[in-house]
Amino acid sequence: MVNLPKPLSPHRLLNLLKAEKSPLSALNLFDAATRRPGFTASPAVIHHILRLVAADPSLLLAHAARILSTVRCPCPEDVPLTLLKAYAKARMPDQALHVFQSMPHVFGCSPTVRSFNTLLNAFVESNQWPRAEGFFKYFEAARVSPNVETYNVLMKVMCKKREFEKGRGLLTWMWGAGFSPDKITYGTLIGGIARSGDLEFALEVFDEMRERGVEPDVVCYNMIIDGFFKKGDFANAREIWERLLREESVFPSVVSYNVMISGLCKCGRFSEGLEIWERMKRNERRHDLFTYSSLIHGLSEAGDLGGARRVYEEMVERGVRSDAVTCNAMLNGLCKAGKVEECFELWEEMGKWGLRNVRSCNIFLKGLFENGKVDEALSLWDSLLEADAATYGVVVHGLCRNGHVNRALLVLEEAGHRGGGMDVDVDAFAYSTMINALCKEGRLDEAGGVLELMNKRGCCLPTVVSYNILINGLLRVGRFREAYGCVNEMLGKGWKPDIITCSTLIDCLYESKMMDTALRLWHQFLGAGLKPDITMYNIVIHRFCSSDKVDKALQLYSTMRRRKYVNLVTHNTIMEGFYKIGDCEMASKIWAYISEDELQPDIISYNITLKGLCSCGRVTEAIEYLDDALVRGILPTVITWNILVRAVIF
């Protein structure tokens, strides 16, 4: 029960509301007052309570409508405008429209261009372009003159729709119509263009801004710098940073420094990132968690554990509260450096601070396995209360890598049956790792069993990678029928074999003198919709040539040339095939095709030709080709001289 003083004036209620620290307590006080017979809340009271609920979307949704029902006096536009802005920010355009329409009879005021702009923005923030464009047309019917803020909202529409040229056109129109675009107009367009990746265009608009006398703020600089870094363009990012430093009226913000430090670290320029960090300290810009986290992550990834540790220690000394992301970056760096003891120390601290998450566990487990600490890793694994698919992948891979294949198999078989947070669906990586380990140990039947387990559980079906591993294992021990069965199963399930599948099968069948089977399989793959790349075609041509089936290789080669799908390797391969069967004339034609296809022979092309001609006793012609190579600036190798010396001596 809320106790209110008697009598209660609106001014007294406002003071009581301002004294409340909890929004809910203030709402209870407001409700009690408005239920009192004869009491009418003043505009100031209504405005204060609306500002409280506007700050929290859950309060806005639960209480705004009830507060509106208590309005009994005329209010200035600022009161409903508070609610309009809150609904726009919360992406609740229908509620915003209701408030807008009710302004005359509920609040006793008519909307001006400020309210029109806010409702327009509500439609834009909710990505309701047709409603936004329709409402803008209503401005004229309502005899409301748009202002710069109106056009800033329209600029936001164009950027969200990626209509940047229209946005540039709007700028030009505004200048011509007497509206002076401001920092927000330009900043909105620059930000949209920069996020799209067209930094040249963004910089063009940025420079126009200066030429038009609109001073860019630090946000504009930050967006351009960040855009260049995201494209990996360190040089231009640095140039814009230097321009910012030369500005007399604009200064780098904490965000500017963070963008630079993060970008430099991602570009691998860690020493320069540290220089910016030191500059930030000299200029008394307070480092935040993002600053420290970016540096720690970048330095750890680069193997500069000393630098990462120094930054981490300063962060702790300055009282900046760490988070799981930062600790994980430090933990990862320690693991990579093999500092297992320090890993355990940090792990304990993370536990005390409540900063461990599943990602932390995965990093630590991986680090322990990579440093050969299998017992410690298993102890950690057994103590876990929560895991994800990646955790199982780390454990299975780590155990297999350290030779504990049976234990890895047990972990995989237990997956989904441990209960609680450990009861998760394992992904294809863990299963594929297990299949690979079993194949390497020659336990092919068990590997096939793991593939069946994937099908049985249904949480993740076998992928092309899973099948490729098993197919390769079966082929290596000559179990062609079963490998072929795996291929058919894969095709039956809608998986298209990839280049690895094809090359593995064709290579193994070739080595086993089963070229006809390999050829049938090749046509089967093509029939299944496989679109081999040029490397795969070259492999098949090579196998044909190696099996003295140069006629079939020539058919495939001719098809490839018609489709303009050849490279120098293709020409070299078929040319070598013809030289091996002593067909120098056909090999010479292939040499001519190299130029026809706008390619340049390399030293491999010359070595093939020299060897082929010498083997046919045509040493003089071979010397002519050597002279041609020298004229082209192609230097002979040891192989080249060996070919010629052997031809002369023998």
Coordinates of C-alpha atoms in Angstrom, one line a residue, residues 6-396:
K6 CA -2.9 14.9 2.1
P7 CA -3.4 17.2 0.4
L8 CA -1.4 16.1 -2.7
S9 CA -0.5 18.8 -5.3
P10 CA 1.0 17.9 -8.7
H11 CA 4.1 19.8 -7.8
R12 CA 4.4 17.7 -4.6
L13 CA 3.9 14.5 -6.5
L14 CA 6.6 15.4 -9.0
N15 CA 9.1 15.9 -6.2
L16 CA 8.1 12.5 -4.8
L17 CA 8.5 10.8 -8.2
K18 CA 11.9 12.4 -8.7
A19 CA 13.0 11.1 -5.3
E20 CA 12.2 7.5 -6.2
K21 CA 15.2 5.5 -7.4
S22 CA 13.2 2.6 -8.9
P23 CA 11.0 3.2 -11.9
L24 CA 8.6 0.6 -10.7
S25 CA 8.2 2.4 -7.3
A26 CA 7.7 5.6 -9.1
L27 CA 5.0 4.0 -11.3
N28 CA 3.2 2.6 -8.1
L29 CA 3.3 6.1 -6.6
F30 CA 1.9 7.6 -9.9
D31 CA -0.9 5.0 -10.0
A32 CA -1.9 5.6 -6.5
A33 CA -2.0 9.4 -7.0
T34 CA -4.1 9.2 -10.3
R35 CA -6.6 6.8 -8.6
R36 CA -7.3 9.5 -5.9
P37 CA -10.6 11.2 -6.6
G38 CA -10.3 14.7 -8.0
F39 CA -6.5 14.5 -8.6
T40 CA -5.3 15.5 -12.0
A41 CA -1.6 15.0 -13.0
S42 CA 0.1 18.0 -14.4
P43 CA 1.9 18.0 -17.8
A44 CA 5.2 18.0 -15.9
V45 CA 4.2 14.8 -13.9
I46 CA 3.0 13.1 -17.1
H47 CA 6.2 14.0 -18.9
H48 CA 8.4 12.7 -16.0
I49 CA 6.6 9.3 -15.8
L50 CA 6.7 8.9 -19.6
R51 CA 10.4 9.5 -19.6
L52 CA 10.9 6.8 -17.0
V53 CA 8.9 4.2 -19.1
A54 CA 10.5 5.3 -22.3
A55 CA 13.9 4.3 -21.1
D56 CA 12.9 0.6 -20.7
P57 CA 11.1 -1.2 -23.6
S58 CA 9.5 -3.7 -21.1
L59 CA 8.1 -0.8 -19.0
L60 CA 7.0 1.0 -22.2
L61 CA 5.0 -2.0 -23.4
A62 CA 3.4 -2.7 -20.0
H63 CA 2.5 0.8 -18.7
A64 CA 2.4 3.4 -21.5
A65 CA -1.2 2.8 -22.6
R66 CA -2.4 3.0 -18.9
I67 CA -0.5 6.3 -18.4
L68 CA -2.1 7.8 -21.5
S69 CA -5.5 7.0 -20.1
T70 CA -4.8 9.3 -17.1
V71 CA -4.1 12.4 -19.2
R72 CA -6.7 15.0 -18.2
C73 CA -5.0 18.3 -19.1
P74 CA -3.5 20.0 -22.2
C75 CA 0.2 19.1 -22.6
P76 CA 2.9 20.7 -24.7
E77 CA 4.2 18.7 -27.8
D78 CA 7.3 17.6 -25.9
V79 CA 5.2 15.2 -23.7
P80 CA 3.7 13.0 -26.5
L81 CA 7.0 13.4 -28.5
T82 CA 8.8 11.6 -25.7
L83 CA 6.5 8.6 -26.2
L84 CA 6.7 8.9 -30.0
K85 CA 10.5 8.7 -29.9
A86 CA 10.4 5.7 -27.5
Y87 CA 8.1 3.8 -29.8
A88 CA 10.3 4.6 -32.8
K89 CA 13.4 3.4 -31.0
A90 CA 11.6 0.2 -29.9
R91 CA 10.4 -0.4 -33.5
M92 CA 6.7 -0.2 -32.6
P93 CA 5.4 2.0 -35.4
D94 CA 1.7 1.1 -34.9
Q95 CA 1.8 2.3 -31.3
A96 CA 3.7 5.5 -32.5
L97 CA 1.0 6.1 -35.1
H98 CA -1.7 5.7 -32.4
V99 CA 0.0 8.4 -30.2
F100 CA 0.4 10.7 -33.2
Q101 CA -3.2 10.4 -34.1
S102 CA -4.4 10.9 -30.5
M103 CA -2.3 14.1 -29.9
P104 CA -5.2 16.6 -30.4
H105 CA -7.8 14.9 -28.3
V106 CA -5.6 13.3 -25.6
F107 CA -2.8 15.8 -25.2
G108 CA -4.6 18.8 -26.5
C109 CA -1.8 19.8 -28.9
S110 CA -1.3 19.5 -32.6
P111 CA 1.7 17.7 -34.1
T112 CA 4.3 20.0 -35.7
V113 CA 7.1 18.9 -38.0
R114 CA 9.0 17.4 -35.0
S115 CA 6.3 14.9 -34.4
F116 CA 5.9 14.2 -38.1
N117 CA 9.6 13.5 -38.4
T118 CA 9.5 11.2 -35.4
L119 CA 6.7 9.1 -36.8
L120 CA 8.4 9.0 -40.2
N121 CA 11.5 7.7 -38.4
A122 CA 9.4 5.1 -36.6
F123 CA 8.4 3.7 -40.0
V124 CA 12.0 3.8 -41.2
E125 CA 13.5 2.1 -38.1
S126 CA 10.9 -0.7 -38.6
N127 CA 12.0 -1.1 -42.3
Q128 CA 8.4 -0.2 -43.4
W129 CA 9.5 1.7 -46.5
P130 CA 6.1 2.0 -48.2
R131 CA 4.5 3.4 -45.1
A132 CA 7.4 5.8 -44.7
E133 CA 7.2 7.1 -48.2
G134 CA 3.4 7.3 -48.0
F135 CA 3.6 9.3 -44.8
F136 CA 6.2 11.7 -46.3
K137 CA 3.7 12.5 -49.0
Y138 CA 1.1 13.3 -46.3
F139 CA 3.4 16.2 -45.1
E140 CA 2.1 18.3 -48.0
A141 CA -1.6 17.4 -47.4
A142 CA -1.2 18.3 -43.7
R143 CA 0.6 21.6 -44.7
V144 CA 3.7 20.7 -42.8
S145 CA 6.9 21.9 -44.3
P146 CA 9.7 19.3 -44.2
N147 CA 13.0 20.5 -42.6
V148 CA 16.6 19.2 -42.7
E149 CA 15.7 16.6 -40.0
T150 CA 13.0 15.3 -42.4
Y151 CA 15.4 14.8 -45.2
N152 CA 17.9 13.2 -42.8
V153 CA 15.3 10.5 -42.1
L154 CA 14.7 10.1 -45.8
M155 CA 18.5 9.7 -46.3
K156 CA 18.4 6.9 -43.8
V157 CA 15.7 5.2 -45.9
M158 CA 17.9 5.4 -49.0
C159 CA 20.9 4.0 -47.2
K160 CA 18.9 1.1 -45.7
K161 CA 17.7 0.3 -49.2
R162 CA 21.3 0.7 -50.5
E163 CA 20.2 3.5 -52.9
F164 CA 23.4 5.5 -52.4
E165 CA 23.2 7.3 -55.7
K166 CA 19.7 8.5 -54.8
G167 CA 21.2 9.6 -51.5
R168 CA 23.9 11.6 -53.3
G169 CA 21.1 13.1 -55.4
L170 CA 19.2 14.1 -52.3
L171 CA 22.2 16.0 -51.1
T172 CA 22.5 17.9 -54.3
W173 CA 18.7 18.7 -54.3
M174 CA 18.9 19.9 -50.7
W175 CA 21.6 22.4 -51.5
G176 CA 19.7 23.7 -54.5
A177 CA 16.4 23.9 -52.6
G178 CA 17.9 26.0 -49.8
F179 CA 18.2 23.2 -47.3
S180 CA 21.7 23.0 -45.9
P181 CA 22.6 19.3 -45.2
D182 CA 24.3 18.9 -41.8
K183 CA 26.7 16.5 -40.3
I184 CA 23.9 14.0 -39.8
T185 CA 22.8 14.1 -43.4
Y186 CA 26.4 13.5 -44.6
G187 CA 27.3 11.1 -41.8
T188 CA 24.2 8.9 -42.6
L189 CA 25.2 8.6 -46.3
I190 CA 28.9 8.2 -45.6
G191 CA 28.2 5.4 -43.0
G192 CA 25.9 3.6 -45.4
I193 CA 28.3 3.7 -48.3
A194 CA 31.3 2.7 -46.1
R195 CA 29.4 -0.3 -44.7
S196 CA 28.6 -1.4 -48.3
G197 CA 32.4 -1.5 -49.0
D198 CA 32.5 1.3 -51.6
L199 CA 35.1 3.3 -49.7
E200 CA 36.1 5.3 -52.8
F201 CA 32.6 6.6 -53.1
A202 CA 32.4 7.2 -49.3
L203 CA 35.6 9.2 -49.4
E204 CA 34.3 11.3 -52.3
V205 CA 31.2 12.3 -50.3
F206 CA 33.4 12.9 -47.2
D207 CA 35.6 15.3 -49.2
E208 CA 32.5 17.0 -50.7
M209 CA 31.3 17.6 -47.1
R210 CA 34.5 19.7 -46.4
E211 CA 34.2 21.5 -49.7
R212 CA 30.6 22.5 -48.9
G213 CA 31.7 24.0 -45.5
V214 CA 30.2 21.2 -43.4
E215 CA 32.7 20.2 -40.7
P216 CA 32.9 16.4 -40.4
D217 CA 32.7 15.1 -36.8
V218 CA 34.7 12.3 -35.4
V219 CA 32.0 9.8 -36.2
C220 CA 32.5 10.4 -39.9
Y221 CA 36.2 9.8 -39.6
N222 CA 35.6 6.7 -37.6
M223 CA 33.3 5.2 -40.2
I224 CA 35.7 5.8 -43.0
I225 CA 38.7 4.4 -41.1
D226 CA 36.7 1.3 -40.0
G227 CA 35.5 0.8 -43.6
F228 CA 39.0 0.8 -44.9
F229 CA 40.2 -1.6 -42.2
K230 CA 37.3 -4.0 -43.0
K231 CA 38.6 -4.1 -46.6
G232 CA 42.1 -4.8 -45.3
D233 CA 43.3 -1.4 -46.7
F234 CA 45.7 -0.3 -44.0
A235 CA 47.3 2.5 -46.1
N236 CA 44.1 4.4 -46.7
A237 CA 42.9 3.8 -43.1
R238 CA 46.2 5.2 -41.8
E239 CA 45.9 8.2 -44.2
I240 CA 42.4 9.2 -42.9
W241 CA 43.7 8.7 -39.3
E242 CA 46.5 11.1 -40.0
R243 CA 44.0 13.6 -41.4
L244 CA 42.0 13.3 -38.2
L245 CA 45.1 14.0 -36.1
R246 CA 45.8 17.2 -38.2
E247 CA 42.3 18.5 -37.5
E248 CA 42.1 21.5 -35.2
S249 CA 38.5 21.3 -34.2
V250 CA 37.9 17.5 -34.2
F251 CA 39.8 15.1 -32.0
P252 CA 40.0 11.3 -31.9
S253 CA 37.5 9.7 -29.5
V254 CA 37.9 6.4 -27.6
V255 CA 36.0 4.8 -30.5
S256 CA 38.6 6.2 -32.9
Y257 CA 41.5 4.7 -31.0
N258 CA 39.6 1.4 -30.7
V259 CA 38.9 1.3 -34.4
M260 CA 42.6 1.9 -35.1
I261 CA 43.9 -0.6 -32.6
S262 CA 41.4 -3.3 -33.7
G263 CA 42.1 -2.7 -37.4
L264 CA 45.8 -2.7 -37.0
C265 CA 45.8 -5.9 -35.0
K266 CA 43.5 -7.6 -37.7
C267 CA 46.0 -6.4 -40.3
G268 CA 48.9 -8.0 -38.3
R269 CA 50.4 -4.6 -37.5
F270 CA 50.7 -5.2 -33.8
S271 CA 53.6 -2.9 -33.0
E272 CA 51.7 0.0 -34.6
G273 CA 48.6 -1.0 -32.6
L274 CA 50.7 -0.7 -29.4
E275 CA 51.9 2.7 -30.6
I276 CA 48.3 3.9 -30.9
W277 CA 47.7 2.4 -27.5
E278 CA 50.6 4.4 -26.0
R279 CA 49.4 7.6 -27.8
M280 CA 45.9 7.0 -26.3
K281 CA 47.5 7.0 -22.8
R282 CA 49.5 10.1 -23.5
N283 CA 46.4 11.9 -24.6
E284 CA 44.6 10.8 -21.4
R285 CA 42.0 8.9 -23.3
R286 CA 40.6 6.2 -21.0
H287 CA 41.1 2.7 -22.3
D288 CA 37.9 0.7 -22.3
L289 CA 37.4 -3.1 -22.3
F290 CA 37.3 -3.1 -26.1
T291 CA 40.7 -1.5 -26.4
Y292 CA 42.3 -4.0 -24.1
S293 CA 40.5 -6.9 -25.7
S294 CA 41.5 -6.0 -29.2
L295 CA 45.2 -5.7 -28.3
I296 CA 45.2 -8.9 -26.2
H297 CA 43.5 -10.9 -28.9
G298 CA 45.7 -9.5 -31.7
L299 CA 49.0 -10.0 -29.8
S300 CA 48.0 -13.5 -28.6
E301 CA 47.2 -14.5 -32.2
A302 CA 50.6 -13.1 -33.3
G303 CA 52.4 -15.1 -30.7
D304 CA 53.5 -12.0 -28.8
L305 CA 52.6 -13.4 -25.4
G306 CA 54.8 -10.9 -23.6
G307 CA 52.9 -8.0 -25.2
A308 CA 49.5 -9.5 -24.5
R309 CA 50.5 -10.2 -20.9
R310 CA 51.7 -6.6 -20.4
V311 CA 48.4 -5.2 -21.7
Y312 CA 46.4 -7.7 -19.6
E313 CA 48.3 -6.8 -16.4
E314 CA 47.7 -3.1 -17.1
M315 CA 44.0 -3.7 -17.6
V316 CA 43.8 -5.4 -14.2
E317 CA 45.9 -2.7 -12.5
R318 CA 43.7 0.1 -13.9
G319 CA 40.6 -1.6 -12.6
V320 CA 39.0 -2.3 -15.9
R321 CA 36.7 -5.3 -15.4
S322 CA 37.6 -8.1 -17.7
D323 CA 35.0 -10.2 -19.6
A324 CA 34.9 -13.7 -21.0
V325 CA 36.0 -12.6 -24.5
T326 CA 39.2 -10.9 -23.2
C327 CA 40.1 -13.8 -20.8
N328 CA 39.5 -16.3 -23.6
A329 CA 41.9 -14.3 -25.9
M330 CA 44.6 -14.4 -23.1
L331 CA 43.9 -18.1 -22.4
N332 CA 44.3 -18.9 -26.1
G333 CA 47.6 -17.1 -26.2
L334 CA 48.9 -18.9 -23.2
C335 CA 47.8 -22.3 -24.6
K336 CA 49.5 -21.5 -28.0
A337 CA 52.7 -20.6 -26.1
G338 CA 52.7 -23.9 -24.1
K339 CA 52.4 -22.0 -20.8
V340 CA 50.2 -24.7 -19.3
E341 CA 50.8 -23.7 -15.6
E342 CA 49.8 -20.1 -16.4
C343 CA 46.8 -21.4 -18.2
F344 CA 45.6 -23.1 -15.0
E345 CA 46.2 -19.9 -13.0
L346 CA 44.1 -17.9 -15.4
W347 CA 41.5 -20.6 -15.5
E348 CA 41.1 -20.5 -11.7
E349 CA 40.8 -16.7 -11.8
M350 CA 38.1 -16.9 -14.5
G351 CA 36.2 -19.3 -12.2
K352 CA 36.4 -16.9 -9.3
W353 CA 35.2 -14.0 -11.5
G354 CA 32.4 -16.1 -13.1
L355 CA 33.9 -15.6 -16.6
R356 CA 34.1 -19.1 -17.9
N357 CA 31.9 -20.1 -20.7
V358 CA 31.7 -23.0 -23.2
R359 CA 34.1 -21.2 -25.5
S360 CA 36.6 -21.0 -22.6
C361 CA 36.3 -24.7 -22.0
N362 CA 36.9 -25.4 -25.7
I363 CA 40.0 -23.2 -25.8
F364 CA 41.5 -24.8 -22.7
L365 CA 40.7 -28.3 -23.7
K366 CA 42.3 -27.8 -27.1
G367 CA 45.4 -26.2 -25.5
L368 CA 45.8 -29.1 -23.1
F369 CA 45.5 -31.7 -25.9
E370 CA 47.9 -29.7 -28.2
N371 CA 50.5 -29.6 -25.3
G372 CA 50.1 -33.4 -24.7
K373 CA 48.4 -33.0 -21.4
V374 CA 45.8 -35.7 -22.0
D375 CA 45.1 -36.6 -18.4
E376 CA 44.5 -32.9 -17.5
A377 CA 42.3 -32.5 -20.5
L378 CA 40.2 -35.6 -19.6
S379 CA 40.0 -34.4 -15.9
L380 CA 38.6 -31.0 -17.2
W381 CA 36.3 -32.9 -19.6
D382 CA 34.9 -35.0 -16.8
S383 CA 34.2 -31.9 -14.6
L384 CA 32.3 -30.0 -17.3
L385 CA 28.6 -29.3 -16.7
E386 CA 28.0 -27.8 -20.1
A387 CA 29.3 -28.5 -23.6
D388 CA 28.5 -27.7 -27.2
A389 CA 29.1 -29.5 -30.5
A390 CA 32.5 -27.8 -30.8
T391 CA 33.5 -29.2 -27.3
Y392 CA 32.9 -32.8 -28.5
G393 CA 34.9 -32.0 -31.7
V394 CA 37.8 -30.7 -29.6
V395 CA 37.8 -33.7 -27.3
V396 CA 37.5 -36.3 -30.1

